[in-house]
C-alpha cells in the first residue's frame, strides 16, 4: 500500500514526552493542528484528538503546518502555556527540522537571513532567519532536465524566528526547493517522488530542546521520522538520522 500524507482518523498520537505540565507528541503529516480558516470543511484536528487522548484540556504552545510531521509541544494549563510561549521567543529554545531539498546548497551550512511577510492578508515583512546544515547529499538515478541524474540534500534546518511557512519559503529563496511542497516547491521534483510512492512534503520537526518552564531542567525530545519520510530517504540511499 502506498504511503500517503493522510493519517488514520482518530488514531492516538505518539507521545514523546509527558508530565503533569506539558507534553510533546509526534504529529503525523496530513493532520491539521487546529480548526482555522484554512480547514476547508475538515473535522479532524490534532487539538481535538489530544484532548480526548489525555482526557484534559490542552493548549498548543506552537504550530506545525498540516503537511509537516514531528514534534508538537502542548501545555495542560495556562501558566505553563504562557511560559512556553515566552521561551519560544528566547535564546535556549532549539527547534531542528529535517528537510529534503532539490540540489546541493553551497555553502553546505549557513544562515538564511531574508525577511518574510506574515502570509495571506499580512503583507508587512519582518526579519526571518533560518540556520541550516547539510547532513547528506545524494544523486538520484532519474533525469533532471539536461542532466542524467537529480541531486538532493538532507538538511537540518533551525528556524531562529517564527514566520509563516518560514523554512519552506527560505528554501525557495535559496532555489533549493523543499521536495513535496506544492505551494513553494518545484513541481518536477515533487512529481518524481510521487511517481515513486512518496506522497508527502519532506519536512519533519525532528528535535526540540528547551528548559522546562516549571523546574528548569533542560528537555531534549526527538521524533522519529515516519514511514513516508524514511521511504524518501531510502530512495536516495540516505540513512535515517538517529
mmCIF file of C-alpha atoms in Angstrom:
data_model
loop_
_atom_site.group_PDB
_atom_site.id
_atom_site.type_symbol
_atom_site.label_atom_id
_atom_site.label_comp_id
_atom_site.label_asym_id
_atom_site.label_seq_id
_atom_site.Cartn_x
_atom_site.Cartn_y
_atom_site.Cartn_z
ATOM 1 C CA UNK A 1 0.000 0.000 0.000
ATOM 2 C CA UNK A 2 1.500 3.402 -0.924
ATOM 3 C CA UNK A 3 2.444 5.815 1.824
ATOM 4 C CA UNK A 4 0.141 8.838 1.801
ATOM 5 C CA UNK A 5 0.032 12.140 3.660
ATOM 6 C CA UNK A 6 -3.405 11.421 5.199
ATOM 7 C CA UNK A 7 -3.227 9.964 8.723
ATOM 8 C CA UNK A 8 -5.757 7.500 10.079
ATOM 9 C CA UNK A 9 -8.666 9.342 11.673
ATOM 10 C CA UNK A 10 -8.996 9.246 15.470
ATOM 11 C CA UNK A 11 -5.692 7.416 15.962
ATOM 12 C CA UNK A 12 -3.820 8.405 19.131
ATOM 13 C CA UNK A 13 -0.704 10.481 18.539
ATOM 14 C CA UNK A 14 2.654 9.096 19.641
ATOM 15 C CA UNK A 15 3.668 10.655 22.980
ATOM 16 C CA UNK A 16 7.374 11.530 23.053
ATOM 17 C CA UNK A 17 7.360 13.156 26.496
ATOM 18 C CA UNK A 18 4.679 13.975 29.058
ATOM 19 C CA UNK A 19 4.409 15.183 32.644
ATOM 20 C CA UNK A 20 1.709 16.995 34.628
ATOM 21 C CA UNK A 21 2.524 20.331 32.950
ATOM 22 C CA UNK A 22 3.275 19.658 29.288
ATOM 23 C CA UNK A 23 3.728 17.069 26.582
ATOM 24 C CA UNK A 24 5.456 16.624 23.232
ATOM 25 C CA UNK A 25 3.733 14.429 20.652
ATOM 26 C CA UNK A 26 4.661 13.262 17.172
ATOM 27 C CA UNK A 27 2.132 14.812 14.781
ATOM 28 C CA UNK A 28 1.608 12.854 11.567
ATOM 29 C CA UNK A 29 1.851 14.560 8.189
ATOM 30 C CA UNK A 30 -1.552 15.475 6.792
ATOM 31 C CA UNK A 31 -3.221 16.225 10.134
ATOM 32 C CA UNK A 32 -4.246 19.823 10.789
ATOM 33 C CA UNK A 33 -3.274 21.102 14.225
ATOM 34 C CA UNK A 34 -6.471 23.050 14.890
ATOM 35 C CA UNK A 35 -9.543 24.455 13.186
ATOM 36 C CA UNK A 36 -8.938 27.621 11.161
ATOM 37 C CA UNK A 37 -9.966 29.459 8.020
ATOM 38 C CA UNK A 38 -7.688 27.071 6.094
ATOM 39 C CA UNK A 39 -9.533 23.977 7.338
ATOM 40 C CA UNK A 40 -12.000 23.953 4.396
ATOM 41 C CA UNK A 41 -14.519 21.519 5.819
ATOM 42 C CA UNK A 42 -12.043 19.391 7.803
ATOM 43 C CA UNK A 43 -13.348 17.856 11.024
ATOM 44 C CA UNK A 44 -10.252 16.006 12.254
ATOM 45 C CA UNK A 45 -7.714 18.096 14.209
ATOM 46 C CA UNK A 46 -4.725 17.265 16.404
ATOM 47 C CA UNK A 47 -6.006 19.505 19.210
ATOM 48 C CA UNK A 48 -9.290 17.583 19.403
ATOM 49 C CA UNK A 49 -7.560 14.206 19.314
ATOM 50 C CA UNK A 50 -5.183 15.267 22.088
ATOM 51 C CA UNK A 51 -7.965 16.479 24.368
ATOM 52 C CA UNK A 52 -9.559 13.053 24.100
ATOM 53 C CA UNK A 53 -6.259 11.210 24.324
ATOM 54 C CA UNK A 54 -5.102 12.960 27.527
ATOM 55 C CA UNK A 55 -8.585 13.420 28.953
ATOM 56 C CA UNK A 56 -7.965 17.050 29.851
ATOM 57 C CA UNK A 57 -7.738 20.484 28.208
ATOM 58 C CA UNK A 58 -4.672 21.097 26.030
ATOM 59 C CA UNK A 59 -3.138 24.378 24.921
ATOM 60 C CA UNK A 60 -0.863 24.328 21.868
ATOM 61 C CA UNK A 61 2.449 26.070 22.500
ATOM 62 C CA UNK A 62 3.296 26.339 18.794
ATOM 63 C CA UNK A 63 2.022 25.262 15.387
ATOM 64 C CA UNK A 64 3.050 22.917 12.608
ATOM 65 C CA UNK A 65 1.827 23.095 9.020
ATOM 66 C CA UNK A 66 -0.641 20.403 8.059
ATOM 67 C CA UNK A 67 1.902 18.752 5.752
ATOM 68 C CA UNK A 68 4.704 18.829 8.353
ATOM 69 C CA UNK A 69 5.207 15.940 10.759
ATOM 70 C CA UNK A 70 7.042 15.738 14.061
ATOM 71 C CA UNK A 71 7.397 17.362 17.471
ATOM 72 C CA UNK A 72 4.329 19.282 18.604
ATOM 73 C CA UNK A 73 4.550 20.960 22.024
ATOM 74 C CA UNK A 74 1.485 21.459 24.211
ATOM 75 C CA UNK A 75 0.677 22.576 27.739
ATOM 76 C CA UNK A 76 -2.002 21.436 30.171
ATOM 77 C CA UNK A 77 -2.582 24.784 31.895
ATOM 78 C CA UNK A 78 -2.470 28.472 31.008
ATOM 79 C CA UNK A 79 0.547 29.344 33.168
ATOM 80 C CA UNK A 80 2.684 26.669 31.501
ATOM 81 C CA UNK A 81 1.415 27.685 28.058
ATOM 82 C CA UNK A 82 2.316 31.319 28.755
ATOM 83 C CA UNK A 83 5.807 30.363 29.965
ATOM 84 C CA UNK A 84 6.395 28.180 26.901
ATOM 85 C CA UNK A 85 5.202 30.976 24.620
ATOM 86 C CA UNK A 86 7.786 33.326 26.115
ATOM 87 C CA UNK A 87 10.508 30.666 25.979
ATOM 88 C CA UNK A 88 9.850 30.095 22.280
ATOM 89 C CA UNK A 89 10.953 33.674 21.599
ATOM 90 C CA UNK A 90 14.091 33.483 23.765
ATOM 91 C CA UNK A 91 17.555 32.035 23.332
ATOM 92 C CA UNK A 92 17.913 28.489 24.562
ATOM 93 C CA UNK A 93 14.822 27.147 22.789
ATOM 94 C CA UNK A 94 16.067 24.962 19.929
ATOM 95 C CA UNK A 95 13.962 23.653 17.043
ATOM 96 C CA UNK A 96 15.521 21.380 14.440
ATOM 97 C CA UNK A 97 13.754 20.148 11.313
ATOM 98 C CA UNK A 98 14.739 17.529 8.751
ATOM 99 C CA UNK A 99 14.170 18.716 5.192
ATOM 100 C CA UNK A 100 14.890 17.168 1.800
ATOM 101 C CA UNK A 101 15.602 19.801 -0.851
ATOM 102 C CA UNK A 102 16.476 19.764 -4.535
ATOM 103 C CA UNK A 103 20.131 20.413 -5.314
ATOM 104 C CA UNK A 104 23.156 20.750 -3.065
ATOM 105 C CA UNK A 105 23.275 24.029 -1.114
ATOM 106 C CA UNK A 106 26.533 25.937 -1.401
ATOM 107 C CA UNK A 107 27.838 26.582 1.175
ATOM 108 C CA UNK A 108 26.686 23.315 2.763
ATOM 109 C CA UNK A 109 25.889 25.131 6.013
ATOM 110 C CA UNK A 110 24.899 28.708 6.691
ATOM 111 C CA UNK A 111 22.266 31.221 7.725
ATOM 112 C CA UNK A 112 19.362 32.337 5.544
ATOM 113 C CA UNK A 113 18.576 35.919 6.541
ATOM 114 C CA UNK A 114 15.655 37.006 4.386
ATOM 115 C CA UNK A 115 12.581 38.984 5.562
ATOM 116 C CA UNK A 116 9.171 37.360 5.104
ATOM 117 C CA UNK A 117 5.613 38.607 5.238
ATOM 118 C CA UNK A 118 3.064 37.107 7.588
ATOM 119 C CA UNK A 119 1.141 35.164 4.972
ATOM 120 C CA UNK A 120 -2.238 35.932 3.352
ATOM 121 C CA UNK A 121 -3.596 39.301 4.479
ATOM 122 C CA UNK A 122 -0.375 40.197 6.328
ATOM 123 C CA UNK A 123 1.846 41.934 3.757
ATOM 124 C CA UNK A 124 4.254 43.583 6.194
ATOM 125 C CA UNK A 125 7.664 41.934 6.054
ATOM 126 C CA UNK A 126 9.570 41.107 9.232
ATOM 127 C CA UNK A 127 13.077 39.752 9.845
ATOM 128 C CA UNK A 128 13.345 35.996 9.351
ATOM 129 C CA UNK A 129 16.412 33.823 9.913
ATOM 130 C CA UNK A 130 16.955 30.101 9.424
ATOM 131 C CA UNK A 131 20.207 28.251 10.107
ATOM 132 C CA UNK A 132 20.816 25.148 8.015
ATOM 133 C CA UNK A 133 23.337 22.320 7.807
ATOM 134 C CA UNK A 134 23.682 19.654 5.129
ATOM 135 C CA UNK A 135 23.520 16.200 6.716
ATOM 136 C CA UNK A 136 23.776 14.170 3.499
ATOM 137 C CA UNK A 137 23.877 14.606 -0.276
ATOM 138 C CA UNK A 138 22.594 12.220 -2.937
ATOM 139 C CA UNK A 139 22.210 11.776 -6.670
ATOM 140 C CA UNK A 140 19.027 10.033 -7.752
ATOM 141 C CA UNK A 141 19.060 7.869 -10.904
ATOM 142 C CA UNK A 142 16.361 9.833 -12.705
ATOM 143 C CA UNK A 143 16.974 12.686 -15.140
ATOM 144 C CA UNK A 144 16.702 16.354 -14.230
ATOM 145 C CA UNK A 145 16.235 18.435 -17.381
ATOM 146 C CA UNK A 146 19.568 18.221 -19.249
ATOM 147 C CA UNK A 147 21.257 16.125 -16.549
ATOM 148 C CA UNK A 148 21.167 12.319 -16.364
ATOM 149 C CA UNK A 149 20.613 12.380 -12.595
ATOM 150 C CA UNK A 150 18.964 14.611 -9.995
ATOM 151 C CA UNK A 151 20.675 15.998 -6.927
ATOM 152 C CA UNK A 152 19.088 16.213 -3.484
ATOM 153 C CA UNK A 153 20.231 17.037 0.023
ATOM 154 C CA UNK A 154 19.036 16.201 3.517
ATOM 155 C CA UNK A 155 19.224 19.312 5.666
ATOM 156 C CA UNK A 156 18.842 20.102 9.327
ATOM 157 C CA UNK A 157 17.048 23.464 9.403
ATOM 158 C CA UNK A 158 16.796 25.517 12.590
ATOM 159 C CA UNK A 159 14.410 28.486 12.430
ATOM 160 C CA UNK A 160 15.602 31.346 14.630
ATOM 161 C CA UNK A 161 12.371 33.278 14.082
ATOM 162 C CA UNK A 162 8.790 32.075 13.669
ATOM 163 C CA UNK A 163 7.399 33.358 10.388
ATOM 164 C CA UNK A 164 4.661 31.849 8.239
ATOM 165 C CA UNK A 165 6.000 28.752 6.411
ATOM 166 C CA UNK A 166 9.476 30.034 7.135
ATOM 167 C CA UNK A 167 11.613 27.012 6.218
ATOM 168 C CA UNK A 168 9.642 26.307 3.058
ATOM 169 C CA UNK A 169 9.893 29.894 1.835
ATOM 170 C CA UNK A 170 13.536 30.290 2.815
ATOM 171 C CA UNK A 171 14.498 27.172 0.849
ATOM 172 C CA UNK A 172 12.615 28.558 -2.131
ATOM 173 C CA UNK A 173 14.599 31.793 -1.717
ATOM 174 C CA UNK A 174 17.822 29.733 -1.940
ATOM 175 C CA UNK A 175 16.440 27.973 -5.059
ATOM 176 C CA UNK A 176 16.758 24.687 -3.192
ATOM 177 C CA UNK A 177 13.041 23.984 -3.024
ATOM 178 C CA UNK A 178 11.623 21.624 -0.412
ATOM 179 C CA UNK A 179 10.573 18.336 -2.002
ATOM 180 C CA UNK A 180 6.828 17.702 -1.842
ATOM 181 C CA UNK A 181 5.921 21.337 -1.160
ATOM 182 C CA UNK A 182 3.036 22.059 -3.525
ATOM 183 C CA UNK A 183 2.895 25.771 -2.615
ATOM 184 C CA UNK A 184 6.551 26.815 -2.727
ATOM 185 C CA UNK A 185 8.334 23.813 -4.232
ATOM 186 C CA UNK A 186 9.350 22.581 -7.678
ATOM 187 C CA UNK A 187 6.626 20.557 -9.401
ATOM 188 C CA UNK A 188 9.031 18.443 -11.444
ATOM 189 C CA UNK A 189 10.802 17.130 -8.356
ATOM 190 C CA UNK A 190 7.561 16.689 -6.438
ATOM 191 C CA UNK A 191 6.247 14.539 -9.289
ATOM 192 C CA UNK A 192 9.452 12.463 -9.379
ATOM 193 C CA UNK A 193 8.897 11.407 -5.758
ATOM 194 C CA UNK A 194 5.161 10.868 -6.155
ATOM 195 C CA UNK A 195 5.841 8.546 -9.087
ATOM 196 C CA UNK A 196 7.997 6.502 -6.702
ATOM 197 C CA UNK A 197 5.403 6.271 -3.950
ATOM 198 C CA UNK A 198 6.252 9.258 -1.728
ATOM 199 C CA UNK A 199 3.124 11.364 -1.284
ATOM 200 C CA UNK A 200 4.104 13.818 1.438
ATOM 201 C CA UNK A 201 6.058 17.018 1.942
ATOM 202 C CA UNK A 202 9.538 16.176 3.196
ATOM 203 C CA UNK A 203 9.672 18.432 6.249
ATOM 204 C CA UNK A 204 9.802 16.892 9.724
ATOM 205 C CA UNK A 205 10.024 18.648 13.102
ATOM 206 C CA UNK A 206 12.828 16.442 14.369
ATOM 207 C CA UNK A 207 14.041 17.803 17.711
ATOM 208 C CA UNK A 208 13.022 20.240 20.433
ATOM 209 C CA UNK A 209 15.322 21.441 23.212
ATOM 210 C CA UNK A 210 14.206 23.845 25.932
ATOM 211 C CA UNK A 211 14.309 24.484 29.690
ATOM 212 C CA UNK A 212 11.277 23.107 31.495
ATOM 213 C CA UNK A 213 9.111 26.108 32.478
ATOM 214 C CA UNK A 214 8.479 24.760 35.997
ATOM 215 C CA UNK A 215 11.620 23.008 37.297
ATOM 216 C CA UNK A 216 14.128 24.480 34.839
ATOM 217 C CA UNK A 217 15.794 21.248 33.781
ATOM 218 C CA UNK A 218 16.528 21.090 30.070
ATOM 219 C CA UNK A 219 14.407 18.762 27.953
ATOM 220 C CA UNK A 220 15.670 17.259 24.704
ATOM 221 C CA UNK A 221 12.969 15.471 22.704
ATOM 222 C CA UNK A 222 13.259 13.844 19.276
ATOM 223 C CA UNK A 223 10.557 12.498 16.940
ATOM 224 C CA UNK A 224 11.469 9.573 14.673
ATOM 225 C CA UNK A 225 10.627 10.248 11.007
ATOM 226 C CA UNK A 226 7.577 8.394 9.710
ATOM 227 C CA UNK A 227 7.405 5.705 7.038
ATOM 228 C CA UNK A 228 6.907 8.193 4.190
ATOM 229 C CA UNK A 229 9.967 10.211 5.137
ATOM 230 C CA UNK A 230 12.059 7.062 5.582
ATOM 231 C CA UNK A 231 10.864 5.824 2.188
ATOM 232 C CA UNK A 232 12.089 9.045 0.570
ATOM 233 C CA UNK A 233 15.491 8.727 2.251
ATOM 234 C CA UNK A 234 15.744 5.101 1.141
ATOM 235 C CA UNK A 235 15.162 6.173 -2.479
ATOM 236 C CA UNK A 236 18.191 8.418 -2.093
ATOM 237 C CA UNK A 237 20.273 5.853 -0.182
ATOM 238 C CA UNK A 238 20.462 8.229 2.801
ATOM 239 C CA UNK A 239 20.381 6.587 6.253
ATOM 240 C CA UNK A 240 17.614 7.787 8.566
ATOM 241 C CA UNK A 241 19.154 10.127 11.175
ATOM 242 C CA UNK A 242 19.033 8.834 14.730
#
